[in-house]
């Protein structure tokens, strides 16, 4: 409606409102903001009640600041891996802000800032008059009022991840274009100035203000728009940034189309600074003559910036998401992480990380080879502390996954599903170490022999199964077709499947499962570990490399397994220490028995299936290889006394045999089967680990635990199988019926044993009975029968075959490592 059409009553009301505003001006100085209600039309709505709902003081709270993750360089300095933020902000002190910035803000936004008590009287009256005649809310906000509004908006936005509805409601209340909101803001501003100094309020305003996009605060704005600090901003730059505060998203200068408008507003800021006597005419003119020339320093958030440590960085973020100390649930924890301004100092060793990544990149392609999608993961851990020293894989990290190319992945192959990882992988024969540990825990020794013939096993003790037993058939073959009787040490060095299944049949499948769990092993999905016979050979569950490196670090730590940690220390935005997750250690096997286990596992590296991994640098290592059916997955797990390393190379998807996939070294051009690559990576990483961390010899086992009680094998030749079995079992031996052989003993009786009579063997060893077929029994004589011999003339039984007459087992692989398990 035009002015000419305004009813006389409406015009009179406005005139009276103007008069009321003049009166309010005087009262405003004396009693604060309450009398101004009269000119806003709110007097009839109980203004006193309105103010009773406003707190006396505004809780400023903690501003959202970026969190940073660091790793240690070789020289001990901290290297920034990645930054995370909901708002890119870095708070600075008053003396870290250019005086040009302070003067520009005051001259433009609130020239009487240092004179009023939180509400600018003249500005407020002007705004009231504008509101009266214009019908809606207009400016007039002091810097203190703007600060109050920004604080309320920040509080609202901080709820967005944890309570979206509350966040939306709080934001609407903080930004409502109503007189009621304005008056609350004025009340809070007056009270705020009773509690804080002018400089504190100005600094708070400059640290909280938005400068476009995710850039908040004067320091982040200076760094992003001009590649400098808040302290070093020039006059023109300062004016350009303060100009941006007026309309951040339309005046931000990282978008070229905004630059002309920014210059107009910037020059206005310079005019105001001149008018308020903050700069000279010459300074003003020189600054106006300058073009707006941004020097954008691109900012990135997230682990994409962490280079070859991106997957480790991602793991750190999941550690925070899973730590109750950072919030009630995952969303609250990550929101706290993004806004808390933490500095997180990690356990990562840049040396080992670089070696692991470089060797992986040389041997394992990032994209499929002949349609085989090969994956690789390497994890190193400090023995005794659980500190993760390296974590890498063959894929490039991208939080978006493989949408940007087959070389990218968002899945961390090293970790469990709950920590950003995959569903895990079968670990093959590396799992045999837990049967070995239980074997020793049950009083057995590594020199005991067991029947290693390929065969079908049935019925295993299993205390956690119905009836206390696993019933069924389990057919077992050996990778190289080994058959015969083997010591447990031989079975360990050569990773003979039947040896370990035969061992497990004398144990408790559930105890083997529990032994693995005691060493820190768990399924990647979080499901309970299996106790089925297939678990003995590592083919029942899907397990992440991080679990296996925890276990092998435990063997190297005298049987004490320490949980993985990725963070050494944390400080908050104020520099105060925050407690990170700490390692917990569990004595999974006694140090005395662990010494026996590590004695055997050293032989695996020096002369067994892991010989190709041996750094051969004078430092002792333990190890165990793992190859699943048809080499779908291959592993090398091991440790020195200082560092444990696990390497997995296998199928990400599919079931191609790593023994039939050729890969080429990107540096040397040398070809190798993918099944051997685990050795090259492990050797390179542990060689560097040995150079840096050194290593002690593993503890020598006691003779009693190493050899056990030695028992002489009796001569049972000529006895029935049942009688011989009873005799041997009474001495503590495990008895197996073996092959039928040519012998002078009566058919069906015992022709001999393996080991042979008169030899000594550890109690509980396996003794194989050789059964006679009677083929060498002398034929009856044709002459007249001789007189019946007396008892003293009884012919001697045919001597039992000695142990040397037993077929020799397949030789142990040589140190060349060419023989795989």
Coordinates of C-alpha atoms in Angstrom, one line a residue, residues 3-537:
X3 CA 2.0 6.2 1.6
X4 CA -1.0 8.1 0.3
X5 CA -3.2 5.2 1.2
X6 CA -2.0 4.7 4.7
X7 CA -4.9 5.1 7.2
X8 CA -4.6 8.1 9.6
X9 CA -4.6 5.7 12.5
X10 CA -1.6 3.7 11.1
X11 CA 0.3 6.9 10.4
X12 CA -0.4 8.2 13.9
X13 CA 0.9 4.9 15.4
X14 CA 4.1 5.3 13.5
X15 CA 4.6 8.9 14.6
X16 CA 4.0 7.9 18.2
X17 CA 6.4 5.0 17.7
X18 CA 9.1 7.5 16.6
X19 CA 8.5 9.5 19.7
X20 CA 8.6 6.3 21.7
X21 CA 11.9 5.5 20.2
X22 CA 13.3 8.9 21.2
X23 CA 12.1 8.3 24.8
X24 CA 13.5 4.7 24.7
X25 CA 16.8 6.0 23.6
X26 CA 17.3 7.8 27.0
X27 CA 16.0 4.8 28.9
X28 CA 18.1 2.3 27.0
X29 CA 21.2 3.8 28.4
X30 CA 20.0 3.6 32.0
X31 CA 18.2 0.3 32.2
X32 CA 19.5 -1.7 29.3
X33 CA 17.4 -2.9 26.4
X34 CA 14.0 -3.6 28.0
X35 CA 12.4 -0.2 27.4
X36 CA 13.0 -0.6 23.7
X37 CA 10.3 -3.2 23.7
X38 CA 7.7 -0.4 23.7
X39 CA 8.5 0.6 20.1
X40 CA 8.5 -3.0 18.8
X41 CA 4.9 -3.8 19.6
X42 CA 5.9 -6.5 22.1
X43 CA 5.0 -4.5 25.3
X44 CA 1.6 -6.2 25.5
X45 CA 3.3 -9.7 25.3
X46 CA 4.9 -9.6 28.8
X47 CA 8.4 -8.5 28.0
X48 CA 9.5 -9.2 31.6
X49 CA 8.5 -12.9 31.1
X50 CA 10.4 -12.9 27.8
X51 CA 13.7 -11.9 29.5
X52 CA 13.1 -14.4 32.4
X53 CA 13.6 -17.2 29.8
X54 CA 17.0 -15.8 28.7
X55 CA 20.0 -17.0 30.7
X56 CA 22.0 -14.4 32.5
X57 CA 25.2 -15.3 30.7
X58 CA 25.7 -17.0 27.3
X59 CA 27.9 -20.1 27.6
X60 CA 30.3 -19.6 24.8
X61 CA 31.4 -23.3 24.6
X62 CA 34.1 -24.7 22.4
X63 CA 34.3 -23.6 18.8
X64 CA 34.5 -26.3 16.2
X65 CA 38.2 -26.6 15.2
X66 CA 40.0 -29.0 12.9
X67 CA 41.6 -32.1 14.3
X68 CA 45.0 -33.2 13.0
X69 CA 46.7 -36.6 12.8
X70 CA 50.5 -36.9 13.0
X71 CA 53.2 -39.5 12.5
X72 CA 56.9 -39.4 13.5
X73 CA 59.6 -38.8 10.9
X74 CA 63.0 -40.5 11.2
X75 CA 64.5 -37.4 12.8
X76 CA 61.8 -37.4 15.5
X77 CA 59.8 -34.5 14.1
X78 CA 56.0 -34.7 13.7
X79 CA 54.6 -35.0 10.2
X80 CA 51.0 -34.0 9.5
X81 CA 49.1 -36.9 7.9
X82 CA 45.6 -35.4 7.7
X83 CA 43.2 -32.8 9.0
X84 CA 39.5 -33.3 9.7
X85 CA 36.9 -30.7 10.3
X86 CA 33.3 -29.8 10.1
X87 CA 34.5 -26.2 9.9
X88 CA 38.0 -25.3 8.9
X89 CA 39.0 -23.2 11.8
X90 CA 42.1 -22.5 13.9
X91 CA 41.7 -20.2 16.8
X92 CA 44.4 -17.6 17.4
X93 CA 45.3 -15.2 20.2
X94 CA 44.6 -11.4 20.1
X95 CA 48.3 -10.7 19.3
X96 CA 48.2 -13.1 16.4
X97 CA 45.8 -11.0 14.4
X98 CA 46.8 -8.1 12.3
X99 CA 45.8 -4.7 13.6
X100 CA 44.4 -4.0 10.1
X101 CA 41.9 -6.8 10.6
X102 CA 40.8 -5.5 14.1
X103 CA 40.5 -1.9 12.8
X104 CA 38.6 -3.0 9.7
X105 CA 36.1 -5.0 11.7
X106 CA 35.4 -2.3 14.2
X107 CA 35.3 0.6 11.6
X108 CA 32.9 -1.3 9.4
X109 CA 30.7 -3.4 11.7
X110 CA 30.6 -1.4 14.9
X111 CA 32.5 2.0 15.0
X112 CA 31.3 2.6 18.6
X113 CA 32.3 -0.9 19.8
X114 CA 34.7 0.3 22.4
X115 CA 32.2 2.8 23.8
X116 CA 28.9 1.0 24.2
X117 CA 27.9 -1.7 26.7
X118 CA 27.0 -4.4 24.2
X119 CA 24.2 -2.7 22.3
X120 CA 24.9 0.3 20.1
X121 CA 22.2 2.9 21.0
X122 CA 22.4 4.9 17.8
X123 CA 22.4 1.8 15.6
X124 CA 19.6 0.3 17.5
X125 CA 17.4 3.4 17.2
X126 CA 18.1 3.6 13.5
X127 CA 17.2 -0.1 13.1
X128 CA 14.0 0.5 15.2
X129 CA 12.9 3.3 12.9
X130 CA 13.7 1.2 9.9
X131 CA 11.7 -1.7 11.3
X132 CA 8.7 0.6 12.2
X133 CA 8.5 2.1 8.7
X134 CA 9.8 -0.9 6.8
X135 CA 7.8 -3.6 8.6
X136 CA 10.6 -6.2 9.1
X137 CA 13.9 -6.6 11.0
X138 CA 16.8 -4.5 10.0
X139 CA 20.5 -4.3 11.0
X140 CA 21.8 -2.3 13.9
X141 CA 23.6 -5.3 15.5
X142 CA 26.8 -4.5 17.4
X143 CA 29.9 -6.8 17.1
X144 CA 28.9 -8.2 20.5
X145 CA 25.4 -9.0 19.2
X146 CA 26.8 -10.6 16.0
X147 CA 29.1 -12.7 18.2
X148 CA 26.1 -13.8 20.3
X149 CA 24.2 -14.8 17.2
X150 CA 27.2 -16.8 15.8
X151 CA 27.6 -18.6 19.1
X152 CA 24.0 -19.7 19.1
X153 CA 24.3 -20.8 15.5
X154 CA 27.4 -22.8 16.3
X155 CA 25.7 -24.5 19.2
X156 CA 22.8 -25.4 16.8
X157 CA 25.2 -26.8 14.2
X158 CA 27.1 -28.8 16.7
X159 CA 24.0 -30.9 17.2
X160 CA 23.6 -31.8 13.5
X161 CA 25.3 -35.2 13.7
X162 CA 23.8 -36.4 17.0
X163 CA 20.3 -34.8 17.1
X164 CA 19.3 -33.3 13.7
X165 CA 15.8 -32.3 14.9
X166 CA 17.2 -30.4 17.9
X167 CA 19.8 -28.8 15.6
X168 CA 17.2 -27.6 13.2
X169 CA 15.0 -26.1 15.9
X170 CA 18.0 -24.4 17.6
X171 CA 19.2 -22.9 14.3
X172 CA 15.7 -21.6 13.5
X173 CA 15.5 -19.9 16.9
X174 CA 19.0 -18.4 16.5
X175 CA 18.3 -16.9 13.1
X176 CA 14.6 -16.0 13.3
X177 CA 13.8 -12.6 11.8
X178 CA 11.6 -11.6 14.7
X179 CA 11.8 -8.8 17.3
X180 CA 11.7 -11.4 20.1
X181 CA 14.9 -13.0 18.8
X182 CA 16.5 -9.6 18.4
X183 CA 15.7 -8.6 22.0
X184 CA 17.1 -11.9 23.4
X185 CA 20.2 -11.3 21.4
X186 CA 20.5 -7.7 22.9
X187 CA 20.0 -9.0 26.4
X188 CA 22.7 -11.7 26.0
X189 CA 25.1 -9.1 24.5
X190 CA 24.7 -6.7 27.4
X191 CA 25.3 -9.6 29.9
X192 CA 28.3 -10.9 27.8
X193 CA 30.1 -7.5 28.1
X194 CA 29.8 -7.7 31.9
X195 CA 31.8 -10.9 31.8
X196 CA 34.4 -10.4 29.0
X197 CA 36.6 -7.6 27.9
X198 CA 36.2 -5.8 24.6
X199 CA 39.3 -7.4 23.2
X200 CA 38.1 -10.9 24.2
X201 CA 34.8 -10.3 22.4
X202 CA 36.4 -8.9 19.3
X203 CA 38.8 -11.8 19.2
X204 CA 35.9 -14.2 19.7
X205 CA 34.0 -12.6 16.9
X206 CA 37.0 -12.9 14.5
X207 CA 37.6 -16.5 15.4
X208 CA 34.0 -17.6 15.0
X209 CA 33.0 -15.6 11.9
X210 CA 32.3 -17.5 8.7
X211 CA 34.3 -16.6 5.6
X212 CA 32.6 -18.8 3.0
X213 CA 32.2 -22.5 2.5
X214 CA 33.8 -24.4 5.4
X215 CA 36.3 -21.6 6.2
X216 CA 35.7 -20.2 9.6
X217 CA 37.8 -17.8 11.7
X218 CA 40.4 -15.2 10.6
X219 CA 43.4 -17.6 10.7
X220 CA 41.8 -20.2 8.4
X221 CA 40.6 -17.4 6.1
X222 CA 44.1 -15.9 5.8
X223 CA 45.6 -19.3 5.1
X224 CA 43.0 -20.3 2.6
X225 CA 42.4 -17.1 0.6
X226 CA 45.9 -15.5 0.8
X227 CA 48.3 -18.3 1.9
X228 CA 49.4 -16.3 4.9
X229 CA 48.7 -16.0 8.6
X230 CA 46.2 -13.7 10.3
X231 CA 49.2 -11.8 11.8
X232 CA 50.7 -11.1 8.4
X233 CA 47.6 -9.9 6.4
X234 CA 48.1 -6.6 4.6
X235 CA 45.7 -3.7 4.7
X236 CA 44.1 -4.6 1.4
X237 CA 43.8 -8.3 2.3
X238 CA 42.4 -7.5 5.7
X239 CA 39.7 -5.3 4.2
X240 CA 38.9 -8.0 1.6
X241 CA 38.3 -10.6 4.3
X242 CA 36.2 -8.3 6.6
X243 CA 34.2 -7.5 3.5
X244 CA 33.5 -11.2 3.0
X245 CA 31.9 -11.5 6.5
X246 CA 29.0 -9.3 5.2
X247 CA 27.9 -12.0 2.8
X248 CA 30.3 -14.9 2.9
X249 CA 29.1 -17.2 0.1
X250 CA 28.5 -14.3 -2.4
X251 CA 31.7 -12.4 -1.6
X252 CA 34.2 -15.3 -1.2
X253 CA 37.1 -14.7 -3.5
X254 CA 37.9 -18.3 -4.4
X255 CA 35.2 -18.0 -6.9
X256 CA 36.3 -15.6 -9.6
X257 CA 32.9 -14.2 -10.4
X258 CA 32.7 -12.8 -6.9
X259 CA 35.9 -10.8 -7.0
X260 CA 34.3 -7.6 -8.5
X261 CA 31.7 -7.5 -5.8
X262 CA 34.2 -8.2 -3.1
X263 CA 36.3 -5.3 -4.3
X264 CA 33.3 -3.0 -4.1
X265 CA 32.7 -4.1 -0.5
X266 CA 36.4 -4.1 0.3
X267 CA 36.8 -0.4 -0.8
X268 CA 33.8 0.4 1.4
X269 CA 35.6 -1.1 4.3
X270 CA 38.7 1.0 3.5
X271 CA 36.5 4.1 3.3
X272 CA 35.2 3.3 6.8
X273 CA 38.7 2.8 8.1
X274 CA 39.7 6.2 6.8
X275 CA 36.6 7.9 8.1
X276 CA 37.2 6.4 11.6
X277 CA 40.9 7.5 11.5
X278 CA 42.3 4.0 11.5
X279 CA 44.4 4.6 8.3
X280 CA 45.9 7.6 6.5
X281 CA 44.7 8.9 3.2
X282 CA 47.8 7.6 1.5
X283 CA 47.3 4.1 2.9
X284 CA 43.7 4.2 1.9
X285 CA 44.4 5.2 -1.7
X286 CA 47.2 2.7 -2.1
X287 CA 45.0 -0.1 -0.9
X288 CA 42.1 0.9 -3.1
X289 CA 44.4 0.9 -6.1
X290 CA 45.3 -2.7 -5.5
X291 CA 43.4 -5.4 -7.3
X292 CA 41.9 -8.3 -5.3
X293 CA 44.3 -11.1 -6.0
X294 CA 43.7 -14.3 -4.0
X295 CA 46.4 -16.8 -3.4
X296 CA 44.3 -19.9 -2.7
X297 CA 45.9 -22.6 -0.6
X298 CA 43.6 -25.6 -1.3
X299 CA 42.5 -27.4 1.8
X300 CA 41.5 -31.1 2.0
X301 CA 39.9 -33.0 4.8
X302 CA 40.3 -36.7 5.4
X303 CA 42.8 -39.4 4.9
X304 CA 43.2 -38.9 1.2
X305 CA 45.9 -36.4 2.2
X306 CA 47.9 -39.0 4.2
X307 CA 49.7 -40.4 1.2
X308 CA 50.9 -44.0 1.7
X309 CA 49.6 -43.9 5.3
X310 CA 46.0 -43.3 4.2
X311 CA 44.8 -46.7 5.4
X312 CA 46.5 -46.3 8.7
X313 CA 45.0 -42.9 9.0
X314 CA 41.6 -44.4 8.3
X315 CA 42.2 -47.0 11.0
X316 CA 42.9 -44.2 13.5
X317 CA 39.6 -42.5 12.7
X318 CA 37.8 -45.8 13.4
X319 CA 39.7 -46.2 16.7
X320 CA 38.1 -42.9 17.7
X321 CA 34.7 -44.0 16.5
X322 CA 34.9 -47.1 18.6
X323 CA 36.2 -45.4 21.8
X324 CA 33.4 -44.5 24.3
X325 CA 35.6 -41.8 25.7
X326 CA 34.8 -39.7 22.7
X327 CA 31.0 -40.0 22.9
X328 CA 28.0 -42.2 23.5
X329 CA 27.8 -43.6 20.0
X330 CA 29.7 -43.6 16.7
X331 CA 28.1 -40.5 15.3
X332 CA 28.7 -38.5 18.5
X333 CA 32.3 -39.7 18.6
X334 CA 33.1 -38.8 15.0
X335 CA 31.4 -35.4 15.4
X336 CA 33.5 -34.7 18.5
X337 CA 36.6 -35.9 16.5
X338 CA 35.8 -33.5 13.6
X339 CA 35.0 -30.5 15.8
X340 CA 37.3 -31.0 18.8
X341 CA 40.5 -29.5 17.6
X342 CA 42.5 -32.5 18.7
X343 CA 46.1 -33.2 17.8
X344 CA 46.6 -37.0 17.6
X345 CA 50.1 -38.3 17.6
X346 CA 50.2 -41.9 16.2
X347 CA 52.5 -44.9 16.5
X348 CA 53.3 -45.0 12.8
X349 CA 57.0 -45.5 11.9
X350 CA 57.6 -43.7 8.6
X351 CA 60.6 -45.8 7.8
X352 CA 58.8 -49.1 8.0
X353 CA 55.8 -47.7 6.3
X354 CA 57.8 -46.4 3.4
X355 CA 59.6 -49.8 2.9
X356 CA 56.4 -51.8 3.2
X357 CA 54.6 -49.6 0.7
X358 CA 57.5 -49.4 -1.8
X359 CA 58.0 -53.2 -1.8
X360 CA 54.3 -53.9 -2.1
X361 CA 54.1 -51.5 -5.0
X362 CA 57.0 -53.2 -6.7
X363 CA 55.4 -56.6 -6.6
X364 CA 51.6 -56.4 -6.2
X365 CA 49.7 -54.6 -8.9
X366 CA 47.0 -52.2 -8.0
X367 CA 44.7 -53.4 -10.8
X368 CA 43.6 -56.9 -11.8
X369 CA 46.1 -59.1 -13.6
X370 CA 44.5 -61.4 -16.2
X371 CA 41.2 -60.8 -14.4
X372 CA 42.6 -61.8 -11.1
X373 CA 42.0 -59.1 -8.5
X374 CA 45.0 -59.5 -6.3
X375 CA 45.2 -57.9 -2.9
X376 CA 48.0 -57.5 -0.4
X377 CA 48.3 -56.1 3.2
X378 CA 51.3 -55.7 5.5
X379 CA 51.1 -54.8 9.2
X380 CA 54.0 -54.4 11.6
X381 CA 53.7 -54.2 15.3
X382 CA 56.2 -53.4 18.1
X383 CA 56.6 -56.4 20.3
X384 CA 55.5 -55.9 23.9
X385 CA 53.6 -52.6 23.3
X386 CA 51.0 -53.3 20.7
X387 CA 52.1 -50.2 18.8
X388 CA 51.3 -50.4 15.1
X389 CA 54.4 -49.4 13.2
X390 CA 53.3 -50.0 9.6
X391 CA 50.0 -50.7 7.8
X392 CA 49.8 -50.7 4.1
X393 CA 48.2 -52.4 1.1
X394 CA 48.4 -52.5 -2.7
X395 CA 45.3 -50.3 -3.3
X396 CA 45.2 -46.5 -3.3
X397 CA 42.9 -45.1 -0.7
X398 CA 39.7 -43.3 -1.6
X399 CA 36.7 -42.9 0.8
X400 CA 34.4 -43.2 -2.2
X401 CA 35.8 -46.7 -3.0
X402 CA 36.5 -48.1 -6.4
X403 CA 34.2 -45.7 -8.3
X404 CA 37.2 -43.7 -9.4
X405 CA 39.1 -46.7 -10.7
X406 CA 40.0 -50.3 -9.9
X407 CA 43.2 -49.1 -8.2
X408 CA 41.1 -47.5 -5.5
X409 CA 39.5 -48.9 -2.4
X410 CA 37.9 -47.6 0.8
X411 CA 38.3 -51.0 2.5
X412 CA 41.2 -51.5 4.8
X413 CA 42.4 -55.1 4.2
X414 CA 44.4 -55.1 7.4
X415 CA 41.6 -54.5 9.9
X416 CA 38.3 -55.9 11.2
X417 CA 35.0 -54.9 9.7
X418 CA 34.1 -52.7 12.7
X419 CA 37.3 -50.7 12.0
X420 CA 36.8 -50.0 8.3
X421 CA 38.1 -53.3 7.2
X422 CA 37.0 -56.2 5.1
X423 CA 35.4 -59.5 6.2
X424 CA 38.9 -61.0 6.6
X425 CA 40.6 -63.9 4.8
X426 CA 41.4 -67.5 5.6
X427 CA 44.8 -67.6 7.2
X428 CA 45.9 -71.1 6.3
X429 CA 48.6 -72.9 8.1
X430 CA 49.6 -69.8 10.1
X431 CA 46.8 -70.9 12.4
X432 CA 48.7 -74.1 13.3
X433 CA 50.7 -72.2 15.9
X434 CA 47.7 -72.4 18.2
X435 CA 47.6 -76.2 18.0
X436 CA 51.3 -76.2 18.7
X437 CA 50.7 -73.9 21.8
X438 CA 48.0 -76.2 23.1
X439 CA 50.1 -79.3 22.4
X440 CA 52.8 -77.9 24.6
X441 CA 50.3 -76.7 27.2
X442 CA 49.1 -80.3 27.5
X443 CA 52.5 -81.6 28.4
X444 CA 53.6 -82.8 25.0
X445 CA 57.0 -82.0 23.3
X446 CA 58.1 -81.0 19.8
X447 CA 60.1 -84.2 19.5
X448 CA 57.2 -86.5 20.0
X449 CA 56.2 -88.3 16.8
X450 CA 52.8 -88.6 15.3
X451 CA 51.3 -90.5 12.5
X452 CA 51.4 -88.2 9.5
X453 CA 49.8 -90.5 6.9
X454 CA 47.2 -88.9 4.7
X455 CA 43.9 -90.3 5.8
X456 CA 40.4 -89.5 7.0
X457 CA 40.1 -88.5 10.6
X458 CA 37.0 -88.9 12.7
X459 CA 35.8 -88.0 16.1
X460 CA 37.7 -85.2 17.9
X461 CA 37.5 -84.2 21.6
X462 CA 35.6 -80.8 21.7
X463 CA 34.5 -79.8 25.2
X464 CA 32.2 -77.0 23.9
X465 CA 30.4 -79.2 21.4
X466 CA 27.3 -81.2 22.3
X467 CA 28.4 -84.4 24.0
X468 CA 31.9 -83.1 24.3
X469 CA 33.0 -84.4 21.0
X470 CA 33.0 -83.4 17.3
X471 CA 31.6 -86.3 15.3
X472 CA 32.2 -86.7 11.6
X473 CA 34.8 -87.4 9.0
X474 CA 37.6 -85.1 8.1
X475 CA 39.7 -86.1 5.1
X476 CA 43.2 -84.5 5.2
X477 CA 45.9 -84.4 2.5
X478 CA 49.3 -82.9 2.5
X479 CA 50.5 -80.2 0.1
X480 CA 53.5 -82.3 -1.0
X481 CA 51.9 -85.7 -0.4
X482 CA 54.0 -86.5 2.7
X483 CA 53.3 -89.8 4.4
X484 CA 54.9 -91.4 7.4
X485 CA 55.7 -90.7 11.0
X486 CA 57.0 -87.3 11.8
X487 CA 58.1 -85.4 14.9
X488 CA 56.0 -82.3 15.8
X489 CA 59.1 -80.2 15.0
X490 CA 59.3 -81.8 11.5
X491 CA 55.6 -81.2 11.0
X492 CA 56.0 -77.6 12.1
X493 CA 59.0 -76.9 9.9
X494 CA 57.4 -78.5 6.8
X495 CA 53.8 -77.5 7.7
X496 CA 52.4 -81.0 7.4
X497 CA 48.7 -80.9 7.6
X498 CA 48.2 -84.5 8.9
X499 CA 50.7 -84.0 11.7
X500 CA 48.7 -81.1 13.1
X501 CA 45.3 -82.8 12.7
X502 CA 46.8 -85.9 14.5
X503 CA 48.0 -83.6 17.3
X504 CA 44.6 -81.9 17.5
X505 CA 42.9 -85.3 17.8
X506 CA 44.8 -85.8 21.1
X507 CA 43.8 -82.4 22.3
X508 CA 40.5 -80.4 22.7
X509 CA 39.3 -78.5 19.6
X510 CA 37.6 -75.9 21.8
X511 CA 40.8 -75.4 23.8
X512 CA 42.7 -74.7 20.5
X513 CA 40.1 -72.1 19.6
X514 CA 40.4 -70.5 23.0
X515 CA 44.2 -70.6 22.7
X516 CA 43.9 -68.5 19.5
X517 CA 41.6 -66.1 21.2
X518 CA 44.0 -65.7 24.1
X519 CA 46.6 -64.6 21.6
X520 CA 44.3 -61.8 20.4
X521 CA 42.9 -63.6 17.3
X522 CA 39.3 -62.9 16.4
X523 CA 37.2 -63.1 13.2
X524 CA 37.1 -59.9 11.2
X525 CA 33.3 -59.9 11.3
X526 CA 33.1 -60.2 15.1
X527 CA 31.6 -63.7 15.0
X528 CA 32.9 -66.4 17.4
X529 CA 36.0 -68.3 16.3
X530 CA 35.1 -71.8 15.0
X531 CA 36.2 -75.1 16.7
X532 CA 35.7 -77.4 13.8
X533 CA 38.6 -79.6 12.6
X534 CA 39.0 -77.3 9.5
X535 CA 40.0 -74.5 11.9
X536 CA 43.2 -76.5 12.7
X537 CA 44.4 -75.7 9.2

